[in-house]
Structure formats: C-alpha cells, structure tokens
Tab-separated table of C-alpha atoms in Angstrom:
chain	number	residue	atom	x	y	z
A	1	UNK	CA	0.000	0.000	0.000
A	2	UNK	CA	1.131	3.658	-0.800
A	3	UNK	CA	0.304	5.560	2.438
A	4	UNK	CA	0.774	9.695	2.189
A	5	UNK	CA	0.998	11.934	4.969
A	6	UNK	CA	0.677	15.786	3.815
A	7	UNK	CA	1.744	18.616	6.108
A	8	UNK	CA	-1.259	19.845	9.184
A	9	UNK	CA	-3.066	23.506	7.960
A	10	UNK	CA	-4.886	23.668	10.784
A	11	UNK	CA	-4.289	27.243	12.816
A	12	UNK	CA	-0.957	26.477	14.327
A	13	UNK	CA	-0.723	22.994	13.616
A	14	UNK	CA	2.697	21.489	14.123
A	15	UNK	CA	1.881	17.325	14.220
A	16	UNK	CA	2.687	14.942	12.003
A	17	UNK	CA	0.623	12.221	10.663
A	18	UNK	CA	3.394	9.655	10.909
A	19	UNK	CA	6.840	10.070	12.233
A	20	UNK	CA	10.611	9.305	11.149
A	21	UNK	CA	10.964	5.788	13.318
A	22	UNK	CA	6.692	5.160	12.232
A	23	UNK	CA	7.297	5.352	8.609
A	24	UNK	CA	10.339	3.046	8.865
A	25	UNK	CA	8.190	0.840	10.310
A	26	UNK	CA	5.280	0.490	7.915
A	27	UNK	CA	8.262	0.234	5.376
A	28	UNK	CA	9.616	-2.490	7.152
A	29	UNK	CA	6.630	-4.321	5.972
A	30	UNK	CA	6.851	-3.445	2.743
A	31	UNK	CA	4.789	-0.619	2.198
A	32	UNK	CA	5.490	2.522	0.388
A	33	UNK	CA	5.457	5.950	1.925
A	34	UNK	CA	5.216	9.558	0.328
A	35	UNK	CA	5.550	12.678	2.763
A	36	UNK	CA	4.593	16.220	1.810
A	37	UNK	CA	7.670	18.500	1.308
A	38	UNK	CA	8.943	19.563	5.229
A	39	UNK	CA	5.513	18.425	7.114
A	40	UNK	CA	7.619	17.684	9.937
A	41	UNK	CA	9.974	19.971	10.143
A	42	UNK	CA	8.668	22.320	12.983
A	43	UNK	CA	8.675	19.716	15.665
A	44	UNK	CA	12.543	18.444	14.616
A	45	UNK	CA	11.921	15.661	12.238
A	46	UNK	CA	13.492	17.020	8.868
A	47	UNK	CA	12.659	16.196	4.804
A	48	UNK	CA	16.440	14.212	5.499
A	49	UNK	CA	15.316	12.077	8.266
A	50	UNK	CA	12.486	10.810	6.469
A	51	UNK	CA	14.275	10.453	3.426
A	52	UNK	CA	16.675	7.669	5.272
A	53	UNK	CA	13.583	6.308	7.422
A	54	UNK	CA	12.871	5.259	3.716
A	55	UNK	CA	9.947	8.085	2.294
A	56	UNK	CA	9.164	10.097	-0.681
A	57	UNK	CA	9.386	13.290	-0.333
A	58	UNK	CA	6.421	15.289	-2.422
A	59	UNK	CA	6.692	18.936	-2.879
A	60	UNK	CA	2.849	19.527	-2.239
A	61	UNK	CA	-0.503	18.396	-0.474
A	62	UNK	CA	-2.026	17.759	-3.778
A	63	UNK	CA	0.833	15.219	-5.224
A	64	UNK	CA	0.518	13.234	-1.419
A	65	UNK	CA	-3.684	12.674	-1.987
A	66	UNK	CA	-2.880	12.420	-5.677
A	67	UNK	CA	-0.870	9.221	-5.273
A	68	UNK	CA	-1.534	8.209	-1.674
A	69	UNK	CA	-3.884	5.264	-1.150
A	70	UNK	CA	-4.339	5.720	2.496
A	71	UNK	CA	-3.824	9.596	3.887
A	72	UNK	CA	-2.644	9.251	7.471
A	73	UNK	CA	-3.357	12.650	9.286
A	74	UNK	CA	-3.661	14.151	12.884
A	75	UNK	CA	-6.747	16.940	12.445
A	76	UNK	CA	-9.875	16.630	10.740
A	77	UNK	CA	-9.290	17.145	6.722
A	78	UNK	CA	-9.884	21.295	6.090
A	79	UNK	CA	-12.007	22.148	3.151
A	80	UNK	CA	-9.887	22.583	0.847
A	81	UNK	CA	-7.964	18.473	1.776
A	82	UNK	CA	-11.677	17.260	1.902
A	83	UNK	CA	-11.989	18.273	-2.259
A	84	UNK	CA	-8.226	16.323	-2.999
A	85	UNK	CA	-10.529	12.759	-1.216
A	86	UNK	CA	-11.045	10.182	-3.654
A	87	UNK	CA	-13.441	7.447	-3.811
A	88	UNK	CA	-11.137	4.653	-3.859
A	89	UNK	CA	-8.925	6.237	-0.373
A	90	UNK	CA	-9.085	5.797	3.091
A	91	UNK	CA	-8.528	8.551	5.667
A	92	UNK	CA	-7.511	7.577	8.874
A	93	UNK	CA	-7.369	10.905	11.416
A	94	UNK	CA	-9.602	12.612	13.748
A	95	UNK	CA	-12.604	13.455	12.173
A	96	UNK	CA	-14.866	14.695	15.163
A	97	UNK	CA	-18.300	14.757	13.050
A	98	UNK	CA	-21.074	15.238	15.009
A	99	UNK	CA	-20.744	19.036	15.240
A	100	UNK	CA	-19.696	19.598	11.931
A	101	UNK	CA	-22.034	19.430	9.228
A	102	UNK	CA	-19.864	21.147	6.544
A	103	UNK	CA	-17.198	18.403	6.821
A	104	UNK	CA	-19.499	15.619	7.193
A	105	UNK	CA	-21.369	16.365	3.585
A	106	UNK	CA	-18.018	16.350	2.469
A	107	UNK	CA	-16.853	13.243	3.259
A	108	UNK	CA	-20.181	11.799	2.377
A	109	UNK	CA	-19.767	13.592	-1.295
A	110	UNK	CA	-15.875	12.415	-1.308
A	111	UNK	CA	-17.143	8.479	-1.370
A	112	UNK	CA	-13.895	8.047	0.487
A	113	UNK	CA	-13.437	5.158	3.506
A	114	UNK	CA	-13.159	7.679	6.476
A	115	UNK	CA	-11.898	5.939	9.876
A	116	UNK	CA	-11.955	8.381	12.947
A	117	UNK	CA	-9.476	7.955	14.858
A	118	UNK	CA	-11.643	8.840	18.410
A	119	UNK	CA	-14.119	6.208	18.031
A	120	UNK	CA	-11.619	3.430	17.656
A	121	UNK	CA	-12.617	1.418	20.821
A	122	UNK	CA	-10.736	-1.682	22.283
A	123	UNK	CA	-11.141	-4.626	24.587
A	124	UNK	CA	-11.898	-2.779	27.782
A	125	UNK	CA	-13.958	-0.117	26.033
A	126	UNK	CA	-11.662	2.793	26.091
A	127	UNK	CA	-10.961	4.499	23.081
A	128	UNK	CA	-6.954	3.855	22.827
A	129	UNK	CA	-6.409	6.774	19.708
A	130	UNK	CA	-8.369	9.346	21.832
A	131	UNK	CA	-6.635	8.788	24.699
A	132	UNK	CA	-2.837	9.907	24.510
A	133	UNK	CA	-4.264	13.244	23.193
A	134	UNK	CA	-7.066	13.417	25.898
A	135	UNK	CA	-3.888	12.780	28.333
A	136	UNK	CA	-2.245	16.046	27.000
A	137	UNK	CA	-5.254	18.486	26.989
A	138	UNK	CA	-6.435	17.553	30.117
A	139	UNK	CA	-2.664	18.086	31.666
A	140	UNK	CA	-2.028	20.995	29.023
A	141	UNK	CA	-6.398	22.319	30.768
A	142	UNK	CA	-4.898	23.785	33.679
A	143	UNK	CA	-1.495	25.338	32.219
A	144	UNK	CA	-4.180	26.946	29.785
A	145	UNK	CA	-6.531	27.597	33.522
A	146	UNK	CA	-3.960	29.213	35.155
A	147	UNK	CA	-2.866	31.601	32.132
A	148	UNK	CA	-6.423	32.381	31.891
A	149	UNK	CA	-6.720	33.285	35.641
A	150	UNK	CA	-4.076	36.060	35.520
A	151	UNK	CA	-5.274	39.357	35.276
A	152	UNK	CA	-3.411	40.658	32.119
A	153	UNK	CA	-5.792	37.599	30.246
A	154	UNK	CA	-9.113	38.884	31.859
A	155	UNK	CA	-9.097	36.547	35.203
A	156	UNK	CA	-9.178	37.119	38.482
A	157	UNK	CA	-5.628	37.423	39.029
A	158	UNK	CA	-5.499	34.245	41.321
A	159	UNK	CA	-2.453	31.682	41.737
A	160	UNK	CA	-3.480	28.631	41.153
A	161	UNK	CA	-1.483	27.236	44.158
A	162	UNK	CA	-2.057	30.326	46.525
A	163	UNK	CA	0.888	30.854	48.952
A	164	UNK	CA	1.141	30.512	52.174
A	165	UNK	CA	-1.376	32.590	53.952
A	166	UNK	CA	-3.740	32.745	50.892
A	167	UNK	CA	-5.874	30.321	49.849
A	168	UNK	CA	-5.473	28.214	46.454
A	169	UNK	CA	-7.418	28.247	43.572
A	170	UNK	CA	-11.075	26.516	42.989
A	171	UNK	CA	-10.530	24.196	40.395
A	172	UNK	CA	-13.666	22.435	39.174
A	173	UNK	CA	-13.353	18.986	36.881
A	174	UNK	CA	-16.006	18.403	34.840
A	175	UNK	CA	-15.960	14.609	34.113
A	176	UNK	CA	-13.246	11.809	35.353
A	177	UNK	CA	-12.489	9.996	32.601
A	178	UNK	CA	-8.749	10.322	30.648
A	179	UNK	CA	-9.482	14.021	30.458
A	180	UNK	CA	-10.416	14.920	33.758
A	181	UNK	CA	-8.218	12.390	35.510
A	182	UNK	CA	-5.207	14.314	33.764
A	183	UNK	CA	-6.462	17.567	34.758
A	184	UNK	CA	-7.006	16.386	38.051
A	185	UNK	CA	-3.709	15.483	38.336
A	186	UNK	CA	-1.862	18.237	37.107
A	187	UNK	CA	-4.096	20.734	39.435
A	188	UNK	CA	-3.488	18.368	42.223
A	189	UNK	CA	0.379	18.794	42.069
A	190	UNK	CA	0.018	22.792	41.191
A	191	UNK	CA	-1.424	23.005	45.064
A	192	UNK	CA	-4.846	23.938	43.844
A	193	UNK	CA	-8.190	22.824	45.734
A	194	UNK	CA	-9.914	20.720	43.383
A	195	UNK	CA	-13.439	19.110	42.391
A	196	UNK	CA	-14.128	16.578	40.497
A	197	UNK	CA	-17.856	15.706	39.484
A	198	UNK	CA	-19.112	12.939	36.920
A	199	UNK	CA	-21.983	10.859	37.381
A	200	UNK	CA	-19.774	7.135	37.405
A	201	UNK	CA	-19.605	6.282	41.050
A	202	UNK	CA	-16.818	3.630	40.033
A	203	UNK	CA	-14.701	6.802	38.788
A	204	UNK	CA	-15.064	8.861	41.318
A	205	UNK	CA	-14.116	5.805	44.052
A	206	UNK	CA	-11.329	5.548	41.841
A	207	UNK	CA	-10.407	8.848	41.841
A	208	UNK	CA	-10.829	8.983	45.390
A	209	UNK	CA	-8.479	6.072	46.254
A	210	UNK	CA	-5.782	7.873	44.438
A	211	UNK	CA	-5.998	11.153	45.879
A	212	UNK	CA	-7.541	10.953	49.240
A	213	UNK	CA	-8.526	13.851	51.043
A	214	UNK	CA	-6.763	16.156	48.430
A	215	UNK	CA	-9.323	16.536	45.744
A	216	UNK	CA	-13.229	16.529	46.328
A	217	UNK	CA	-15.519	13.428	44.429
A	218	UNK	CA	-19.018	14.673	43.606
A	219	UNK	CA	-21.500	12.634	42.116
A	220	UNK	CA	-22.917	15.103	38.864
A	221	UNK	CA	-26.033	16.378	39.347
A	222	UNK	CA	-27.857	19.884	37.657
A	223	UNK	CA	-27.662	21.053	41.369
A	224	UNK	CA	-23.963	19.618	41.963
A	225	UNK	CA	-22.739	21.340	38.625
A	226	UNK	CA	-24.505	25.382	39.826
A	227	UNK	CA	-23.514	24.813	43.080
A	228	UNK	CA	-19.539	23.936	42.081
A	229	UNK	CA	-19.443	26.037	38.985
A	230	UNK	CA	-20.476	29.085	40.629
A	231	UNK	CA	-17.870	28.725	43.358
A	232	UNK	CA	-14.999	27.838	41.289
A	233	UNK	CA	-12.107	29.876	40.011
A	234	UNK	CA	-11.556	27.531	36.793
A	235	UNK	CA	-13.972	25.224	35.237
A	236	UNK	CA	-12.635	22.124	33.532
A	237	UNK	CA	-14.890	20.972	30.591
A	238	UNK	CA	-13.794	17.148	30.097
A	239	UNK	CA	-17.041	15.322	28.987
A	240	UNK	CA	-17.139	12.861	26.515
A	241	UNK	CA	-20.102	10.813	24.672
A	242	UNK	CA	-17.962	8.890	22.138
A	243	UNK	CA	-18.706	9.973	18.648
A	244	UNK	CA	-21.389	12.117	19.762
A	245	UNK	CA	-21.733	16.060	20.599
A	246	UNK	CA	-20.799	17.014	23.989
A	247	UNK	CA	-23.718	17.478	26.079
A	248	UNK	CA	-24.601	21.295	27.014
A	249	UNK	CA	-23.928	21.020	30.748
A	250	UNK	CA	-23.032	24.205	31.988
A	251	UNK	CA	-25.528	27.076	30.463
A	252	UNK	CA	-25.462	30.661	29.487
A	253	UNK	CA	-27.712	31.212	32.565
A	254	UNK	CA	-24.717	29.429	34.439
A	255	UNK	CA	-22.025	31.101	33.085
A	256	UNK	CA	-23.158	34.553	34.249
A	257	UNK	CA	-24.066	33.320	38.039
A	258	UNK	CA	-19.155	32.683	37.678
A	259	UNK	CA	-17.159	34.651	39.703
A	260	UNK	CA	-16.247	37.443	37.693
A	261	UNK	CA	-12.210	36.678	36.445
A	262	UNK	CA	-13.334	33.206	36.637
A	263	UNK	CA	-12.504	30.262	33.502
A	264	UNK	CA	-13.595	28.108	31.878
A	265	UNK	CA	-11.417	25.896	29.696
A	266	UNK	CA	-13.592	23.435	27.385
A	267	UNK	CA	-11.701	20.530	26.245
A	268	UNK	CA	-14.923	18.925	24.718
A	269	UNK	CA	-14.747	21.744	22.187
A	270	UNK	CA	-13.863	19.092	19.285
A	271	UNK	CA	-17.350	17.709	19.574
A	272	UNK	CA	-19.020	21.146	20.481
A	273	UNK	CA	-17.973	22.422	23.753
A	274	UNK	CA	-19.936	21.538	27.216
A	275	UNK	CA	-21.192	25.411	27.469
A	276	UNK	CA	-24.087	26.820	25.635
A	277	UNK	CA	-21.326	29.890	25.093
A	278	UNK	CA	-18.409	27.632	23.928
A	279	UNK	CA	-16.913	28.283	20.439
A	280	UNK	CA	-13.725	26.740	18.909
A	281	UNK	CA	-11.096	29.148	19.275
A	282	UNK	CA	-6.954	28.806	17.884
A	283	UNK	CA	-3.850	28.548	19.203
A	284	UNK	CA	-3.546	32.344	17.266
A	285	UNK	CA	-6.302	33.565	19.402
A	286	UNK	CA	-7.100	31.327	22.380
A	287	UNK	CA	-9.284	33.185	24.530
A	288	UNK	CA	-12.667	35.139	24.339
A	289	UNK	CA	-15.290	36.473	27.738
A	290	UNK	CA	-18.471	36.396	27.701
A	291	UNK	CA	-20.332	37.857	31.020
A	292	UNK	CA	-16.642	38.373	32.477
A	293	UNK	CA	-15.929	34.628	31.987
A	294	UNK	CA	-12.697	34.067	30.260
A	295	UNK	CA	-13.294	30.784	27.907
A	296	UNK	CA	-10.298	28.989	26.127
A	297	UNK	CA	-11.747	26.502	23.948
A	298	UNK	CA	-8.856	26.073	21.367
A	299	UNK	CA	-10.027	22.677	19.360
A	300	UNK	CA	-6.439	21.525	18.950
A	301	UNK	CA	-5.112	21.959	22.214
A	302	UNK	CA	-1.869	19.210	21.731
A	303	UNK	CA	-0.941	20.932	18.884
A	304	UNK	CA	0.697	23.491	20.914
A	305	UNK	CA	3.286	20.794	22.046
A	306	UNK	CA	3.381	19.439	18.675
A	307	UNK	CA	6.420	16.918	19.471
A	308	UNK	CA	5.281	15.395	22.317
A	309	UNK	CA	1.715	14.692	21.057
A	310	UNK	CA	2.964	13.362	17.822
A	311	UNK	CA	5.280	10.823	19.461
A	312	UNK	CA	2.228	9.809	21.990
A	313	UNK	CA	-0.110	9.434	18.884
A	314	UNK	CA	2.250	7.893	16.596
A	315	UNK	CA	2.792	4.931	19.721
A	316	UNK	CA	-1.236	4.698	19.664
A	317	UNK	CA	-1.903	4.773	15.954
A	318	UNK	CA	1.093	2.432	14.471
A	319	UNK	CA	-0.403	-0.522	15.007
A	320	UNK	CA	-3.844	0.212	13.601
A	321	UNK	CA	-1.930	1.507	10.349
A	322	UNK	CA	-0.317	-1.363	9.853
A	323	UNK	CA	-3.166	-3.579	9.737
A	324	UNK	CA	-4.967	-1.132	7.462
A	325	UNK	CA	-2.018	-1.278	5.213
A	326	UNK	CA	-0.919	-4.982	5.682
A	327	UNK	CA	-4.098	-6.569	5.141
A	328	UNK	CA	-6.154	-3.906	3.290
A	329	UNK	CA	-9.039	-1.820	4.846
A	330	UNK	CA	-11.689	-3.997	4.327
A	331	UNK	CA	-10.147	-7.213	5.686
A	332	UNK	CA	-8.615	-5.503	8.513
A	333	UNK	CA	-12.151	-4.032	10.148
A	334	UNK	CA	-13.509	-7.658	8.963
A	335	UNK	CA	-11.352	-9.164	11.504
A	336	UNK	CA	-11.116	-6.269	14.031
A	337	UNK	CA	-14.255	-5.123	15.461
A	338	UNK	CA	-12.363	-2.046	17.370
A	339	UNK	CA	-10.694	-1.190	14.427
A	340	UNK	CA	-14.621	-1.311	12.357
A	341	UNK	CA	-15.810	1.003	15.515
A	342	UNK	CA	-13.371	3.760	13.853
A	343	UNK	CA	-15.826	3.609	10.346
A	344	UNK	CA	-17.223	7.041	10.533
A	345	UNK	CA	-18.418	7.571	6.325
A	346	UNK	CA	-17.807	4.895	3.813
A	347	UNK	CA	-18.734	5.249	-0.089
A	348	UNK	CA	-21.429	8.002	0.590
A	349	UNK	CA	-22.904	7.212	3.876
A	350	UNK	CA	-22.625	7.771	7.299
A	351	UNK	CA	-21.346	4.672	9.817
A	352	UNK	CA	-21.294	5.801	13.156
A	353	UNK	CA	-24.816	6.345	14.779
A	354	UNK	CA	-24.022	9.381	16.638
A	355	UNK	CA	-23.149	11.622	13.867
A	356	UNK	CA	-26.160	9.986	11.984
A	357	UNK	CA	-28.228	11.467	14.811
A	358	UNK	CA	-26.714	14.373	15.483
A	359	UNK	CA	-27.068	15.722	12.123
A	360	UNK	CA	-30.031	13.635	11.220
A	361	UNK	CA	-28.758	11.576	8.270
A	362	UNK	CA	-29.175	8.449	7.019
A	363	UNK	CA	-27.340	5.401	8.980
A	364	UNK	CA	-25.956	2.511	7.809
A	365	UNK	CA	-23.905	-0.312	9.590
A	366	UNK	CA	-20.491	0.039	9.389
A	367	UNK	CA	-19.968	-4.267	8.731
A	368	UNK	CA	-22.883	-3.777	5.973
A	369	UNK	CA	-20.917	-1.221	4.300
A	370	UNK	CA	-17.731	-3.130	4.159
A	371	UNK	CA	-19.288	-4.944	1.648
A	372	UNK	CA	-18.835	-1.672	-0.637
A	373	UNK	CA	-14.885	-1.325	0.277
C-alpha cells in the first residue's frame, strides 16, 4: 500500500501524521510511503530524516492525496484536503463529526473510507487513539486555567497554588475519565483545591483512592454542577459521549451566576464544547469572555506541544496503520471489530450512529458497508 501523509493547515498545527521511526516501520513491511515537502519539520523531524527512514518526499498536499492510497493525518481534513478525497482512499485521522455538518457532507460527497481515529474502541472499552491526546489536553487544561486566571488575560488574578497565607485556587473537573483524571492530576500537584464531578460512582471511588482527602468526588447532578461552577475559580470541561456532541452542561444562565475573572477551559470543544457559550477558538487567538468569563476553547489543544503529542499518537496509531495497510481496509475491520468502531463515512454514507443522529442523516452499519470497500 502507498500511504501519504501531507503537512497539518490547521491554525498552528505542528503534528505529524506519521513520524521518522513510524514510517520506517510500515516500510519495514513493505509498504510505500510519500511525505509532503517539510511536514515535519517544525517539531525536529526534517525532509532528510524521512528520506533515510525510507519516504518520498512530495513537494505539495495535492501530489501526497494524488498518489496516496491511504492519507494518514492528525486533524480533521480542512475544506480545501476534503476536495483532494477520492473514492477509492481511506482517511484515517480525527474526524470529530457530530458538530460539523460542513465536513461531514463532504466526506459523504468524497465516497472516500473515512476511519476516525476517536471512536476506535478496544477490549476494555476505552478508546486507545483518543486517549494519549485526551492525556495532553487535560494536563495541558490547567497550564491553559492558570494563564487564563491572571489578570493581564481577563481573570481574576489568582495563583493557582495560593501561597502561604492565601488560599489556592477553585478548580472544578467536569468529568473523570482520561481528560479529567489528567487535569485532576496536574491541578493536584500545582497546590490547587480541586473538584471533580461525573456521574460514574466507580470513577469517582477511583479517583478517590488515588488522591484521598486532596481533591473533592461529587456525584454530577444539575444542582452539583450550579452549586460547584459558581464557586470555582476555573472550570474544567472534560465530557465525553464517544462519537457524539458534547452534552450542554453548563448554560449561558450558568455562566453569568461565575465569579467574575473566573474560567472556563472546554476541552470537549472538538465535539461542540460543554457550554451553551463555547466556540472553537486557535492557538492564534485562544481566549474570548463572555459575562466576564474568560473561555479557552482552542479545538487543537496538543498541537501546541506538537512533538510530544505526535510521538504519543504515533505509539497509539502504528499498530492500527499497519493492519490497514498490511491486510487492506476492508479485511482488517472484517477481523477487528475495534478497528470497524473507527468507520465514521464509507462510499457516501454515514457509519457511526451518533453523527447519523446528530445531524439527522441516514445510517448505515459500518460491517454492511464493508461490503462496498
């Protein structure tokens, strides 16, 4: 199989679909790979070391989606990849659907075999490609919190550890999965004082057992989430429906009963924010307030450290590659269920039931529509 990677366009997007010691890899087995011309060289992995790990190098986007057979990416496709989609490809990246009708009728109108890489589930029923990324924006959350709370950003000028003699800052975790547990423990070791709420009793004893007495475990409630919210310094948004659109948990209403200086950092933001006033924001301009509320809901959050995320991906993603490219796309989600979990659009229709319900299209099974691979 030819696989291409082109270079991220996304608002300061520095990962790579595939890097250096991947692509050796999937060579390794005999496959071909083409890179677009420099797509890693902001995060330190050069047009030379790819060149000796094996690749093509391709001067633009439009020669790697020409030839490529599979396109490996990080982001969702922009507008202008989504056009360069044929009907015979697969695209395997994040796709995020369910709040984005524009790309979706795309895809559908591409015909191409679109596997997202954040409903890929496995044995335990975790979603292993979402994960290393949920890892870093739920660590990177409360760097982003405790910028926000400064005063030159719009908060309330509070230290998110206090000092002695002053108390610490009210963090609030919305949701304990690989999001909020990350968050949770970054804010933990900052010194802040720290709640986390989500309506899984096993999480929250899980939670509990690993932090004792230093964080708060509330079982999520409408009551539990005003009466928290409206207390805290920074709000955590970490919820997560797989495939689906975040649910709208904290409301405009809510919003303007915060602290004034108070934020709200909204990591569900790739599938449509858990406030009624969150909008995707970029690394370029991060932050917006709305009733004195600073919100940072940038929708690529690990981009910012590009290397790091890459590298996490890349361990996550490898092996799910290579049994797309080893045994072709259609064998490989005919013998892996997890890996058929990640069909999102194939040949015109939609796959995953969330996005068909979200946006109110048509829904096919993903194993009937392997038929059509």
């Amino acid at each position: 199989m030819l696989i291409g990677v082109p270079k991220e366009i996304k608002n300061h997007e520095y990962r790579v679909g595939l890097t250096p010691m991947s692509v050796q890899e999937v060579i390794s087995h005999g496959h071909s790979v083409v890179i677009e011309d420099n797509a890693g060289a902001s995060i330190g992995f050069s047009n030379e070391d790819y060149i000796a790990a094996g690749a093509k190098i391709l001067p633009t986007a439009e020669d790697v989606f020409a030839q490529a057979d599979m396109i490996v990416k990080v982001k969702e496709p922009q507008e202008v990849e989504r056009k360069r989609l044929r009907r015979d490809q697969t695209l395997f990246t994040y796709l995020h659907l369910a709040p984005d009708v524009p790309q979706t009728n795309d895809l559908i109108e591409s015909g191409a075999t679109c596997i997202a890489y954040e409903t890929v589930t496995d044995d335990a029923g975790r979603l292993p490609l979402l994960a290393p990324m949920s890892e870093v924006a739920g660590r990177m959350s409360i760097q982003a919190g405790a910028h926000c709370l400064e005063k030159a950003h719009g908060g309330r000028g509070v230290l998110m550890g206090g000092v002695p003699g002053v108390e610490p800052a009210k963090v609030v975790v919305i949701g304990g999965g690989v999001v909020g547990a990350s968050a949770t423990a970054m804010a933990v070791g900052m010194g802040a004082d720290v709640v986390v709420l989500d309506r899984s009793v096993e999480v929250l004893r899980k939670l509990d057992a690993q932090y004792g007495n230093r964080i708060k475990t509330i079982f999520s409630t409408r009551h539990a989430i005003e009466q928290y919210v409206t207390e805290a310094d920074l709000v955590i948004g970490g919820v997560l429906i797989p495939g689906a659109a975040a649910p709208k948990l904290i409301t405009r209403d809510l919003i303007s009963k915060m602290k004034k200086g108070s934020a709200i950092v909204d990591v569900a933001i790739d599938q449509g924010g858990c406030a009624e006033t969150a909008k995707a924001t970029t690394h370029a301009e991060p932050t917006y307030i709305v009733d004195d509320v600073v919100h940072y809901c940038v929708a690529n959050m690990p981009g910012a450290v590009a290397r790091t995320s890459t590298m996490a991906l890349n361990n996550a993603t490898l092996p799910f590659v290579l049994e797309l490219a080893d045994k072709g796309p259609r064998k490989a989600m005919e013998e892996n269920h997890h890996l058929l979990n990640g069909l999102n659009v194939c040949k015109g229709v939609i796959t995953c039931p969330e996005v068909a319900e979200a946006q109110d299209l048509e829904y096919r099974s993903p194993r009937e529509m392997l038929q059509e691979i």
